[in-house]
Amino acid sequence: MQHIKEKMGVFQERSAQALDQILPSIEILPNRLHEAIRYAVLGKGKKIRPLLVYSAGAIFGAPDEILDTPACAVELIHTYSLVHDDLPSMDNDDLRRGRPTCHKMFDEATALLVGDSLQTLAFQVLANPSLAVPSDHQIRMIELLSIASGSLGMAGGQAVDLESVGKQLTLSELETIHTLKTGALIRASVLLGAWCYPKIDTSTLEKLDQFALRIGLAFQIQDDVLDVESDTDTLGKPQGSDMVKDKPTYPALLGLDQAKQKAQILLHEATEILKSIDGTTEYLEWLARFIVTRNY
Amino acid sequence: MQHIKEKMGVFQERSAQALDQILPSIEILPNRLHEAIRYAVLGKGKKIRPLLVYSAGAIFGAPDEILDTPACAVELIHTYSLVHDDLPSMDNDDLRRGRPTCHKMFDEATALLVGDSLQTLAFQVLANPSLAVPSDHQIRMIELLSIASGSLGMAGGQAVDLESVGKQLTLSELETIHTLKTGALIRASVLLGAWCYPKIDTSTLEKLDQFALRIGLAFQIQDDVLDVESDTDTLGKPQGSDMVKDKPTYPALLGLDQAKQKAQILLHEATEILKSIDGTTEYLEWLARFIVTRNY
């Protein structure tokens, strides 16, 4: 497994470099906005979504040079959502990835424009005419990312989440929130990687979607578990904040042990699905395990 | 000219109906977000940007059924920018199109998510695989809209604008702001319409871009003039707010008469450019005149 872990380090580094190249220079007007954009994106992050893109692409050997683009796109969408979610009118968070949140470091108006610009940039990089995928695949990729991000995906999940603060939810309602809020972009990440393979077929896409649905939920359960069990230093954001904010979580609904068990079941189902795909699925399998066992 | 004015009414109606069809129903979760989205988009607006799309497409006879899509996309981007610009951390406006702004009618978090979702939806509709334009044109259209909207276009102009409040600007600095803030999306609107013509050539695109650059600036000058000369009822937003907010404007820099004269010169240049294009340019010409002579 060591070589897979090393490869993940390589993927993280690739995506960080690709993002650095894509982001506008601080020398370019509006300088302060670009400074804030780079601050928000280039902080330490797990880069889970880019890793999913590379790992899904690796199944059928899509070249990393092509995967760089969707890897950047999903990380840009993810970062835009964090910057906006942290704003005072939303979650009002001061700490992110171990540093002041964007609006704390700069100001609210700038953070708003940072998020707006990052979302735009995500679509801009995917719409680069020189991206070496068939143009009908490219259009599908843009459509897929947009559906995952909008009011029927990530932003919609955020809206349902806000409305549910302080309410007693059922397990099914909680699952709906997370399927939208984090799940949609995780599924998009896996599928974007797969679409970079020119001969990808519908049946494989469906299997990968089922895989991603499960690890998306498992990811959120582990996030909730860590909010209970980890500490602020390791997380880079305040531990225990879900409880303080009276947010519905899996441990709150199921108890800690049951929540962990649910994550294990999802992991098992996800890896079973991978076994039915004929290709290099080791990277995705490693990532699935990492998502459920990570401590940050 | 009467038939052109009538046609513009038809275009306005088309774009309103297309937007209504594209926007998610209030019956769909998250209901309140979708209610706010529809509130923001379906208010009365001049629909200048959709009109530019239809009118540019009409030059070479691109079908209205195809033009509906980019017409919606530019209006969605425009509306997202208004909803975010009106937020307390930005312009802090209470009135828009004669009604309470989105965050006043709903709340700040909802307005933030409305803007975010509208931007996403703009790219989603443009990336519809069934859009009947060549797929390389479709990708160009998405790229074009993204460049016009991001930190080197509309959002960037907003950032420079915010930084310039209370400062004494030169005419050239003011022009830079407006070329980005309003000009970029107006140019994109004209070019998106043109790209719907399968045989569009680079030379015509360049001419249309030069045309659009001029009417974009003229549009902003007239906006500034109206802020001085019109009244709140006609504008649907507070008259005199530029002065109250100490915003740099053309009348403030040039004087009212000189500002009006500059708009007339830009209009003249713009219509001269149109004369060099071999096609049905009457609609664009009418719009250019409307932009400079409108009273709201």
Coordinates of C-alpha atoms in Angstrom, one line a residue:
Chain A
M1 CA 0.0 0.0 0.0
Q2 CA 3.0 2.3 0.5
H3 CA 3.3 3.0 -3.2
I4 CA -0.4 4.1 -3.3
K5 CA 0.1 6.5 -0.5
E6 CA 3.1 8.0 -2.2
K7 CA 1.1 8.3 -5.4
M8 CA -1.5 10.2 -3.5
G9 CA 1.2 12.6 -2.3
V10 CA 2.2 13.1 -6.0
F11 CA -1.5 13.8 -6.9
Q12 CA -1.8 16.3 -4.1
E13 CA 1.3 18.0 -5.3
R14 CA 0.2 18.0 -8.9
S15 CA -3.2 19.6 -8.0
A16 CA -1.5 22.2 -5.8
Q17 CA 0.8 23.2 -8.7
A18 CA -1.9 23.2 -11.2
L19 CA -4.1 25.4 -9.0
D20 CA -1.1 27.8 -8.5
Q21 CA -0.8 28.1 -12.3
I22 CA -4.5 28.6 -12.9
L23 CA -5.0 31.3 -10.3
P24 CA -4.5 34.9 -11.4
S25 CA -1.3 36.5 -10.2
I26 CA -1.3 39.0 -7.3
E27 CA 0.3 41.4 -9.8
I28 CA -2.9 41.6 -11.8
L29 CA -5.7 44.0 -11.1
P30 CA -7.7 43.7 -8.9
N31 CA -4.7 42.8 -6.8
R32 CA -6.4 42.5 -3.4
L33 CA -9.0 40.2 -4.8
H34 CA -6.4 38.0 -6.4
E35 CA -4.4 37.9 -3.1
A36 CA -7.5 36.8 -1.3
I37 CA -8.3 34.2 -4.0
R38 CA -4.8 32.7 -3.6
Y39 CA -5.1 32.8 0.2
A40 CA -8.3 30.8 0.1
V41 CA -7.3 28.2 -2.4
L42 CA -3.6 27.6 -1.7
G43 CA -4.0 26.8 2.0
K44 CA -3.4 23.3 3.3
G45 CA -6.3 21.1 2.4
K46 CA -6.7 17.3 2.1
K47 CA -7.5 17.8 -1.6
I48 CA -9.8 14.8 -1.3
R49 CA -11.8 15.9 -4.4
P50 CA -8.8 16.3 -6.7
L51 CA -7.5 12.9 -5.4
L52 CA -10.9 11.4 -6.4
V53 CA -10.5 12.8 -9.9
Y54 CA -7.0 11.5 -10.4
S55 CA -7.9 8.1 -8.9
A56 CA -11.0 7.6 -11.0
G57 CA -9.1 8.7 -14.1
A58 CA -6.4 6.2 -13.2
I59 CA -8.8 3.2 -13.5
F60 CA -8.5 3.3 -17.3
G61 CA -5.3 5.2 -17.5
A62 CA -6.4 8.7 -18.4
P63 CA -3.3 10.9 -18.4
D64 CA -2.6 13.0 -15.3
E65 CA -2.0 16.0 -17.6
I66 CA -5.7 15.9 -18.6
L67 CA -6.9 15.1 -15.1
D68 CA -5.3 18.2 -13.7
T69 CA -8.1 20.3 -15.2
P70 CA -11.1 18.6 -13.6
A71 CA -9.0 18.2 -10.4
C72 CA -8.6 21.9 -10.2
A73 CA -12.3 22.6 -11.1
V74 CA -13.7 20.5 -8.2
E75 CA -11.2 22.0 -5.7
L76 CA -12.2 25.5 -6.9
I77 CA -15.9 24.7 -6.4
H78 CA -15.2 23.2 -3.0
T79 CA -13.1 26.2 -1.9
Y80 CA -15.7 28.7 -3.1
S81 CA -18.3 26.8 -1.0
L82 CA -16.1 26.9 2.1
V83 CA -15.4 30.7 1.7
H84 CA -19.1 31.4 1.4
D85 CA -20.2 29.0 4.1
D86 CA -17.8 30.6 6.6
L87 CA -19.4 34.1 6.1
P88 CA -21.1 35.7 9.1
S89 CA -24.6 35.3 7.5
M90 CA -23.9 31.6 7.1
D91 CA -21.8 29.5 9.5
N92 CA -19.9 32.5 10.8
D93 CA -16.6 30.7 11.3
D94 CA -13.3 32.3 12.1
L95 CA -10.9 29.4 11.5
R96 CA -10.4 27.2 8.5
R97 CA -7.5 24.9 7.6
G98 CA -5.7 26.2 10.7
R99 CA -5.8 29.9 9.6
P100 CA -8.3 32.8 9.8
T101 CA -11.2 32.4 7.3
C102 CA -11.1 34.5 4.2
H103 CA -13.5 37.2 5.5
K104 CA -11.5 37.4 8.7
M105 CA -8.2 37.8 6.9
F106 CA -9.6 40.2 4.3
D107 CA -13.2 41.5 4.6
E108 CA -16.7 40.2 3.9
A109 CA -17.1 41.9 0.5
T110 CA -13.8 40.5 -0.7
A111 CA -14.7 37.0 0.6
L112 CA -18.0 37.2 -1.2
L113 CA -16.2 38.1 -4.5
V114 CA -13.6 35.4 -3.9
G115 CA -16.3 32.7 -3.7
D116 CA -18.0 34.2 -6.8
S117 CA -14.8 34.3 -8.8
L118 CA -13.7 30.8 -7.8
Q119 CA -17.0 29.3 -8.9
T120 CA -16.6 31.1 -12.3
L121 CA -13.0 30.0 -12.6
A122 CA -14.0 26.3 -12.1
F123 CA -16.2 26.5 -15.2
Q124 CA -13.7 28.5 -17.1
V125 CA -10.9 25.9 -16.7
L126 CA -13.3 23.1 -17.7
A127 CA -14.3 25.1 -20.7
N128 CA -10.8 25.5 -22.0
P129 CA -10.9 24.6 -25.7
S130 CA -7.5 23.0 -25.5
L131 CA -8.6 20.4 -23.0
A132 CA -7.7 17.1 -24.6
V133 CA -11.0 15.2 -24.2
P134 CA -13.7 14.7 -26.8
S135 CA -15.8 17.9 -26.9
D136 CA -19.0 16.1 -26.1
H137 CA -17.3 14.6 -23.0
Q138 CA -16.1 18.1 -22.1
I139 CA -19.7 19.5 -22.3
R140 CA -20.9 16.6 -20.2
M141 CA -18.3 17.3 -17.6
I142 CA -19.3 21.0 -17.4
E143 CA -23.0 20.0 -17.1
L144 CA -22.2 17.4 -14.4
L145 CA -20.2 19.8 -12.3
S146 CA -22.9 22.5 -12.6
I147 CA -25.7 20.2 -11.6
A148 CA -23.6 19.0 -8.6
S149 CA -22.9 22.5 -7.5
G150 CA -26.3 24.3 -7.9
S151 CA -29.6 24.5 -6.0
L152 CA -30.3 20.8 -6.6
G153 CA -26.8 19.9 -5.4
M154 CA -24.3 21.5 -3.1
A155 CA -25.9 25.0 -2.7
G156 CA -29.3 23.3 -2.2
G157 CA -27.8 21.1 0.5
Q158 CA -26.5 24.2 2.2
A159 CA -29.9 25.8 2.1
V160 CA -31.6 22.7 3.6
D161 CA -28.9 22.5 6.2
L162 CA -29.4 26.1 7.3
E163 CA -33.2 25.6 7.6
S164 CA -32.6 22.5 9.7
V165 CA -30.4 24.1 12.4
G166 CA -32.1 23.5 15.8
K167 CA -34.7 21.1 14.3
Q168 CA -34.9 17.4 15.1
L169 CA -34.3 15.5 11.9
T170 CA -34.9 12.0 10.9
L171 CA -32.0 9.9 9.6
S172 CA -33.5 10.1 6.1
E173 CA -33.7 13.9 6.2
L174 CA -30.1 14.1 7.5
E175 CA -29.0 11.8 4.6
T176 CA -30.8 14.0 2.1
I177 CA -28.8 17.0 3.4
H178 CA -25.5 15.3 3.1
T179 CA -26.2 13.6 -0.2
L180 CA -26.7 17.1 -1.5
K181 CA -24.2 19.2 0.5
T182 CA -21.1 17.1 0.3
G183 CA -22.2 14.0 -1.6
A184 CA -23.0 15.7 -4.9
L185 CA -19.5 17.2 -5.4
I186 CA -17.8 14.0 -4.3
R187 CA -19.8 12.1 -6.9
A188 CA -19.0 14.7 -9.5
S189 CA -15.3 14.4 -8.7
V190 CA -15.3 10.6 -9.4
L191 CA -17.4 11.0 -12.5
L192 CA -15.3 13.9 -13.9
G193 CA -12.2 11.7 -13.7
A194 CA -14.0 8.8 -15.4
W195 CA -15.2 11.1 -18.3
C196 CA -11.6 11.9 -19.1
Y197 CA -11.4 8.3 -20.5
P198 CA -12.6 8.6 -24.1
K199 CA -14.2 5.1 -24.1
I200 CA -16.0 5.3 -20.8
D201 CA -19.3 3.4 -20.8
T202 CA -22.6 4.0 -19.1
S203 CA -22.5 0.9 -17.0
T204 CA -19.1 1.8 -15.5
L205 CA -20.3 5.4 -14.9
E206 CA -23.3 4.0 -13.0
K207 CA -21.1 1.8 -10.9
L208 CA -18.8 4.6 -10.1
D209 CA -21.7 6.8 -9.2
Q210 CA -23.0 4.1 -6.7
F211 CA -19.5 3.9 -5.3
A212 CA -19.2 7.6 -4.9
L213 CA -22.6 8.0 -3.3
R214 CA -21.5 5.6 -0.5
I215 CA -18.1 7.2 0.1
G216 CA -19.7 10.6 0.0
L217 CA -22.0 9.7 2.9
A218 CA -19.2 7.9 4.7
F219 CA -17.1 11.1 4.3
Q220 CA -19.7 13.1 6.0
I221 CA -20.2 10.6 8.8
Q222 CA -16.5 10.6 9.5
D223 CA -16.6 14.4 9.5
D224 CA -19.3 14.3 12.2
V225 CA -17.4 11.7 14.2
L226 CA -14.2 13.8 14.1
D227 CA -16.1 16.8 15.2
V228 CA -16.8 14.8 18.4
E229 CA -13.6 12.9 18.8
S230 CA -10.7 15.0 17.4
D231 CA -9.2 18.3 18.5
T232 CA -9.1 21.8 17.0
D233 CA -5.4 21.6 16.2
T234 CA -5.7 18.4 14.2
L235 CA -8.8 19.5 12.4
G236 CA -7.7 23.0 11.6
K237 CA -11.2 24.2 12.5
P238 CA -13.0 24.4 15.9
Q239 CA -13.7 20.9 17.3
G240 CA -17.2 20.5 18.7
S241 CA -18.7 23.2 16.6
D242 CA -21.6 21.0 15.3
M243 CA -22.8 20.7 18.9
V244 CA -22.3 24.3 19.7
K245 CA -24.3 25.3 16.6
D246 CA -26.9 22.6 17.3
K247 CA -26.3 21.0 13.9
P248 CA -27.9 17.7 13.2
T249 CA -25.2 15.0 12.9
Y250 CA -24.9 11.2 12.6
P251 CA -23.5 10.7 16.1
A252 CA -26.3 12.8 17.5
L253 CA -28.9 10.8 15.7
L254 CA -27.4 7.3 15.9
G255 CA -24.9 7.4 18.7
L256 CA -21.1 7.4 18.1
D257 CA -20.7 3.6 17.7
Q258 CA -23.6 3.2 15.4
A259 CA -22.4 6.1 13.3
K260 CA -18.9 4.5 13.0
Q261 CA -20.5 1.2 12.1
K262 CA -22.6 2.8 9.4
A263 CA -19.4 4.3 7.9
Q264 CA -17.8 0.8 7.8
I265 CA -20.8 -0.7 6.1
L266 CA -20.8 2.0 3.4
L267 CA -17.1 1.4 3.0
H268 CA -17.6 -2.3 2.5
E269 CA -20.4 -1.7 -0.1
A270 CA -18.2 0.8 -1.9
T271 CA -15.2 -1.5 -2.2
E272 CA -17.5 -4.4 -3.3
I273 CA -18.7 -2.2 -6.2
L274 CA -15.2 -1.4 -7.2
K275 CA -14.4 -5.1 -7.5
S276 CA -16.9 -5.3 -10.3
I277 CA -15.0 -2.8 -12.4
D278 CA -12.3 -4.1 -14.7
G279 CA -9.4 -1.6 -14.3
T280 CA -6.9 -0.1 -11.9
T281 CA -9.3 0.5 -9.0
E282 CA -6.6 0.4 -6.2
Y283 CA -6.3 4.1 -5.9
L284 CA -10.0 4.7 -5.4
E285 CA -10.1 1.8 -2.9
W286 CA -7.3 3.3 -0.9
L287 CA -9.1 6.7 -0.9
A288 CA -12.3 5.1 0.2
R289 CA -10.5 3.6 3.2
F290 CA -8.7 6.8 3.9
I291 CA -12.0 8.8 3.9
V292 CA -13.4 6.5 6.7
T293 CA -10.2 6.2 8.8
R294 CA -8.7 9.7 8.5
N295 CA -8.3 11.6 11.8
Y296 CA -8.5 15.1 10.2
Chain B
M1 CA -38.8 51.4 -36.4
Q2 CA -42.1 50.3 -34.8
H3 CA -41.7 46.7 -35.9
I4 CA -38.3 46.5 -34.3
K5 CA -39.7 47.8 -31.0
E6 CA -42.4 45.2 -31.2
K7 CA -39.8 42.5 -31.9
M8 CA -37.9 43.6 -28.8
G9 CA -41.1 43.1 -26.8
V10 CA -41.3 39.6 -28.3
F11 CA -37.7 38.9 -27.3
Q12 CA -38.3 40.1 -23.8
E13 CA -41.3 37.8 -23.5
R14 CA -39.4 34.9 -25.0
S15 CA -36.6 35.3 -22.5
A16 CA -39.0 35.7 -19.5
Q17 CA -40.8 32.5 -20.5
A18 CA -37.5 30.6 -21.1
L19 CA -36.2 31.7 -17.7
D20 CA -39.5 30.6 -16.1
Q21 CA -39.1 27.2 -17.6
I22 CA -35.4 26.9 -16.6
L23 CA -35.8 27.9 -13.0
P24 CA -36.6 25.1 -10.5
S25 CA -40.1 24.9 -9.3
I26 CA -41.0 26.2 -5.8
E27 CA -42.4 22.7 -5.2
I28 CA -38.9 21.2 -5.3
L29 CA -36.6 21.1 -2.2
P30 CA -35.1 23.4 -1.1
N31 CA -38.4 25.2 -1.6
R32 CA -37.5 28.5 0.1
L33 CA -34.3 28.8 -1.9
H34 CA -36.2 28.2 -5.1
E35 CA -38.9 30.7 -4.1
A36 CA -36.1 33.3 -3.6
I37 CA -34.4 32.4 -6.9
R38 CA -37.7 32.9 -8.8
Y39 CA -38.3 36.2 -6.9
A40 CA -34.9 37.5 -7.9
V41 CA -35.0 36.5 -11.6
L42 CA -38.6 36.9 -12.5
G43 CA -39.0 40.6 -11.4
K44 CA -39.4 43.3 -14.0
G45 CA -36.1 44.0 -15.7
K46 CA -35.1 45.7 -19.0
K47 CA -33.6 42.4 -20.1
I48 CA -31.0 44.3 -22.0
R49 CA -28.5 41.4 -22.1
P50 CA -31.0 38.8 -23.4
L51 CA -32.0 41.4 -26.0
L52 CA -28.4 41.8 -27.1
V53 CA -28.1 38.0 -27.5
Y54 CA -31.2 37.7 -29.7
S55 CA -30.3 40.8 -31.7
A56 CA -26.7 39.7 -32.3
G57 CA -28.0 36.2 -33.3
A58 CA -30.5 37.8 -35.6
I59 CA -27.7 39.3 -37.8
F60 CA -27.2 36.0 -39.5
G61 CA -30.5 34.5 -38.7
A62 CA -29.7 32.1 -35.8
P63 CA -33.0 30.6 -34.6
D64 CA -34.6 32.2 -31.6
E65 CA -35.1 28.7 -30.1
I66 CA -31.3 28.3 -29.9
L67 CA -30.7 31.9 -28.7
D68 CA -33.1 31.4 -25.8
T69 CA -30.3 29.4 -24.0
P70 CA -27.5 32.0 -24.0
A71 CA -30.2 34.7 -23.4
C72 CA -31.1 33.0 -20.2
A73 CA -27.5 32.4 -19.3
V74 CA -26.5 36.1 -19.4
E75 CA -29.6 37.2 -17.5
L76 CA -28.9 34.6 -14.8
I77 CA -25.3 35.9 -14.5
H78 CA -26.6 39.5 -14.4
T79 CA -29.2 38.7 -11.7
Y80 CA -26.7 36.8 -9.6
S81 CA -24.4 39.8 -9.6
L82 CA -27.3 42.1 -8.6
V83 CA -28.4 39.9 -5.7
H84 CA -24.8 39.7 -4.4
D85 CA -24.1 43.4 -5.1
D86 CA -27.1 44.4 -3.1
L87 CA -26.0 42.5 0.1
P88 CA -25.1 44.6 3.2
S89 CA -21.4 43.8 2.9
M90 CA -21.4 45.2 -0.6
D91 CA -23.7 48.1 -1.7
N92 CA -26.3 47.5 1.0
D93 CA -29.3 48.3 -1.1
D94 CA -33.0 47.8 -0.1
L95 CA -34.7 48.4 -3.4
R96 CA -34.2 46.8 -6.8
R97 CA -36.5 46.8 -9.8
G98 CA -39.2 48.5 -7.6
R99 CA -39.2 45.8 -5.0
P100 CA -37.3 44.9 -1.8
T101 CA -33.9 43.4 -2.7
C102 CA -33.6 39.6 -2.3
H103 CA -31.9 39.7 1.2
K104 CA -34.6 42.1 2.4
M105 CA -37.4 39.9 1.1
F106 CA -35.8 36.7 2.4
D107 CA -32.5 36.9 4.4
E108 CA -28.8 37.3 3.8
A109 CA -27.9 33.6 3.8
T110 CA -30.7 32.9 1.3
A111 CA -29.6 35.8 -0.9
L112 CA -26.1 34.5 -0.9
L113 CA -27.2 31.1 -2.0
V114 CA -29.5 32.5 -4.6
G115 CA -26.6 34.3 -6.3
D116 CA -24.4 31.3 -6.0
S117 CA -27.1 29.0 -7.5
L118 CA -27.9 31.4 -10.3
Q119 CA -24.3 31.6 -11.4
T120 CA -24.2 27.8 -11.4
L121 CA -27.4 27.6 -13.4
A122 CA -26.1 30.0 -16.0
F123 CA -23.3 27.5 -16.9
Q124 CA -25.6 24.5 -16.5
V125 CA -28.0 25.8 -19.2
L126 CA -25.1 26.6 -21.5
A127 CA -23.7 23.1 -21.0
N128 CA -26.9 21.4 -22.0
P129 CA -25.8 18.6 -24.4
S130 CA -28.9 19.1 -26.5
L131 CA -28.1 22.8 -27.4
A132 CA -28.2 22.8 -31.2
V133 CA -24.8 24.5 -31.8
P134 CA -21.6 22.8 -32.9
S135 CA -20.0 21.5 -29.7
D136 CA -16.8 23.5 -30.2
H137 CA -18.9 26.7 -30.4
Q138 CA -20.7 25.6 -27.2
I139 CA -17.4 25.2 -25.4
R140 CA -16.3 28.7 -26.6
M141 CA -19.6 30.2 -25.4
I142 CA -19.1 28.7 -21.9
E143 CA -15.5 29.9 -21.8
L144 CA -16.5 33.3 -23.0
L145 CA -19.2 33.8 -20.4
S146 CA -16.9 32.6 -17.6
I147 CA -14.1 34.9 -18.6
A148 CA -16.6 37.8 -18.7
S149 CA -18.0 37.0 -15.2
G150 CA -14.9 36.2 -13.2
S151 CA -12.1 38.1 -11.4
L152 CA -10.8 39.5 -14.7
G153 CA -14.4 40.6 -15.7
M154 CA -17.5 41.4 -13.8
A155 CA -16.5 40.3 -10.4
G156 CA -13.1 41.9 -10.8
G157 CA -14.8 45.2 -11.8
Q158 CA -16.9 45.0 -8.6
A159 CA -13.8 44.5 -6.6
V160 CA -12.0 47.6 -8.1
D161 CA -15.3 49.5 -7.7
L162 CA -15.4 48.8 -4.0
E163 CA -11.8 49.8 -3.5
S164 CA -12.5 53.1 -5.3
V165 CA -15.4 54.4 -3.2
G166 CA -14.5 57.8 -1.8
K167 CA -11.3 58.0 -4.0
Q168 CA -10.7 60.6 -6.7
L169 CA -10.4 58.6 -10.0
T170 CA -9.1 59.6 -13.4
L171 CA -11.4 59.1 -16.4
S172 CA -9.2 56.2 -17.5
E173 CA -9.6 54.4 -14.1
L174 CA -13.3 54.9 -14.2
E175 CA -13.4 53.5 -17.7
T176 CA -11.4 50.4 -16.5
I177 CA -14.0 49.8 -13.7
H178 CA -16.9 50.0 -16.1
T179 CA -15.3 48.0 -18.9
L180 CA -15.0 45.2 -16.4
K181 CA -18.1 45.6 -14.2
T182 CA -20.8 46.1 -16.8
G183 CA -18.9 46.1 -20.1
A184 CA -17.6 42.5 -19.9
L185 CA -21.1 40.9 -19.7
I186 CA -22.5 43.2 -22.4
R187 CA -19.7 42.1 -24.7
A188 CA -20.3 38.5 -23.8
S189 CA -24.0 38.9 -24.5
V190 CA -23.4 40.1 -28.1
L191 CA -20.7 37.5 -28.8
L192 CA -22.8 34.6 -27.4
G193 CA -25.5 35.5 -29.8
A194 CA -23.0 35.6 -32.7
W195 CA -21.5 32.2 -31.7
C196 CA -25.0 30.6 -32.3
Y197 CA -24.4 31.2 -36.0
P198 CA -22.5 28.1 -37.1
K199 CA -20.4 30.0 -39.8
I200 CA -19.5 33.0 -37.7
D201 CA -16.0 34.3 -38.6
T202 CA -13.3 35.9 -36.6
S203 CA -13.4 39.2 -38.3
T204 CA -17.1 39.7 -37.6
L205 CA -16.6 38.6 -34.0
E206 CA -14.0 41.3 -33.7
K207 CA -16.3 43.9 -35.1
L208 CA -19.1 42.9 -32.8
D209 CA -16.7 43.0 -29.9
Q210 CA -15.7 46.6 -30.8
F211 CA -19.4 47.5 -31.1
A212 CA -20.2 45.9 -27.8
L213 CA -17.3 47.6 -26.0
R214 CA -18.7 51.0 -27.0
I215 CA -22.3 50.3 -26.1
G216 CA -21.2 48.8 -22.8
L217 CA -19.5 52.1 -21.8
A218 CA -22.4 54.1 -23.2
F219 CA -24.8 52.0 -21.1
Q220 CA -22.8 52.8 -17.9
I221 CA -22.6 56.5 -18.8
Q222 CA -26.4 56.6 -19.3
D223 CA -26.8 54.7 -15.9
D224 CA -24.8 57.4 -14.2
V225 CA -26.7 60.2 -16.0
L226 CA -30.0 58.7 -15.0
D227 CA -28.9 58.5 -11.4
V228 CA -28.6 62.3 -11.5
E229 CA -31.6 63.1 -13.7
S230 CA -34.3 60.5 -13.2
D231 CA -36.4 59.6 -10.2
T232 CA -36.7 56.6 -7.9
D233 CA -40.1 55.6 -9.2
T234 CA -38.9 55.4 -12.8
L235 CA -35.6 53.7 -11.9
G236 CA -37.0 51.2 -9.5
K237 CA -34.0 51.9 -7.3
P238 CA -33.0 54.9 -5.3
Q239 CA -32.2 57.9 -7.5
G240 CA -29.1 59.9 -6.4
S241 CA -27.5 56.9 -4.7
D242 CA -24.2 57.2 -6.5
M243 CA -23.7 60.6 -4.9
V244 CA -24.9 59.5 -1.5
K245 CA -22.4 56.6 -1.7
D246 CA -19.7 58.9 -3.0
K247 CA -19.2 56.6 -6.1
P248 CA -17.1 57.8 -8.9
T249 CA -19.4 58.6 -12.0
Y250 CA -19.0 60.1 -15.5
P251 CA -21.2 63.1 -14.7
A252 CA -19.1 63.7 -11.5
L253 CA -15.8 63.5 -13.5
L254 CA -16.9 65.1 -16.8
G255 CA -20.0 67.2 -16.0
L256 CA -23.4 66.2 -17.1
D257 CA -23.3 67.7 -20.6
Q258 CA -19.9 66.2 -21.4
A259 CA -21.0 62.8 -20.1
K260 CA -24.0 62.9 -22.4
Q261 CA -21.9 64.0 -25.3
K262 CA -19.5 61.1 -24.7
A263 CA -22.4 58.6 -24.8
Q264 CA -23.5 60.1 -28.1
I265 CA -20.0 59.7 -29.6
L266 CA -19.8 56.1 -28.5
L267 CA -23.2 55.5 -30.0
H268 CA -22.1 57.0 -33.3
E269 CA -18.9 54.9 -33.4
A270 CA -20.9 51.8 -32.5
T271 CA -23.4 52.2 -35.3
E272 CA -20.6 53.0 -37.8
I273 CA -19.1 49.6 -36.9
L274 CA -22.4 47.9 -37.5
K275 CA -22.6 49.3 -41.0
S276 CA -19.5 47.3 -41.9
I277 CA -21.2 44.0 -41.1
D278 CA -23.2 42.3 -43.9
G279 CA -26.3 41.1 -42.2
T280 CA -29.5 42.1 -40.3
T281 CA -27.9 44.6 -37.9
E282 CA -31.1 46.7 -37.4
Y283 CA -31.9 45.1 -34.1
L284 CA -28.5 45.8 -32.6
E285 CA -28.6 49.3 -33.9
W286 CA -32.0 49.9 -32.3
L287 CA -30.7 48.5 -29.0
A288 CA -27.6 50.7 -29.1
R289 CA -29.9 53.8 -29.5
F290 CA -32.2 52.6 -26.8
I291 CA -29.3 52.1 -24.4
V292 CA -28.2 55.7 -24.7
T293 CA -31.7 57.3 -24.8
R294 CA -33.6 55.2 -22.2
N295 CA -35.0 57.0 -19.2
Y296 CA -34.9 54.0 -16.8

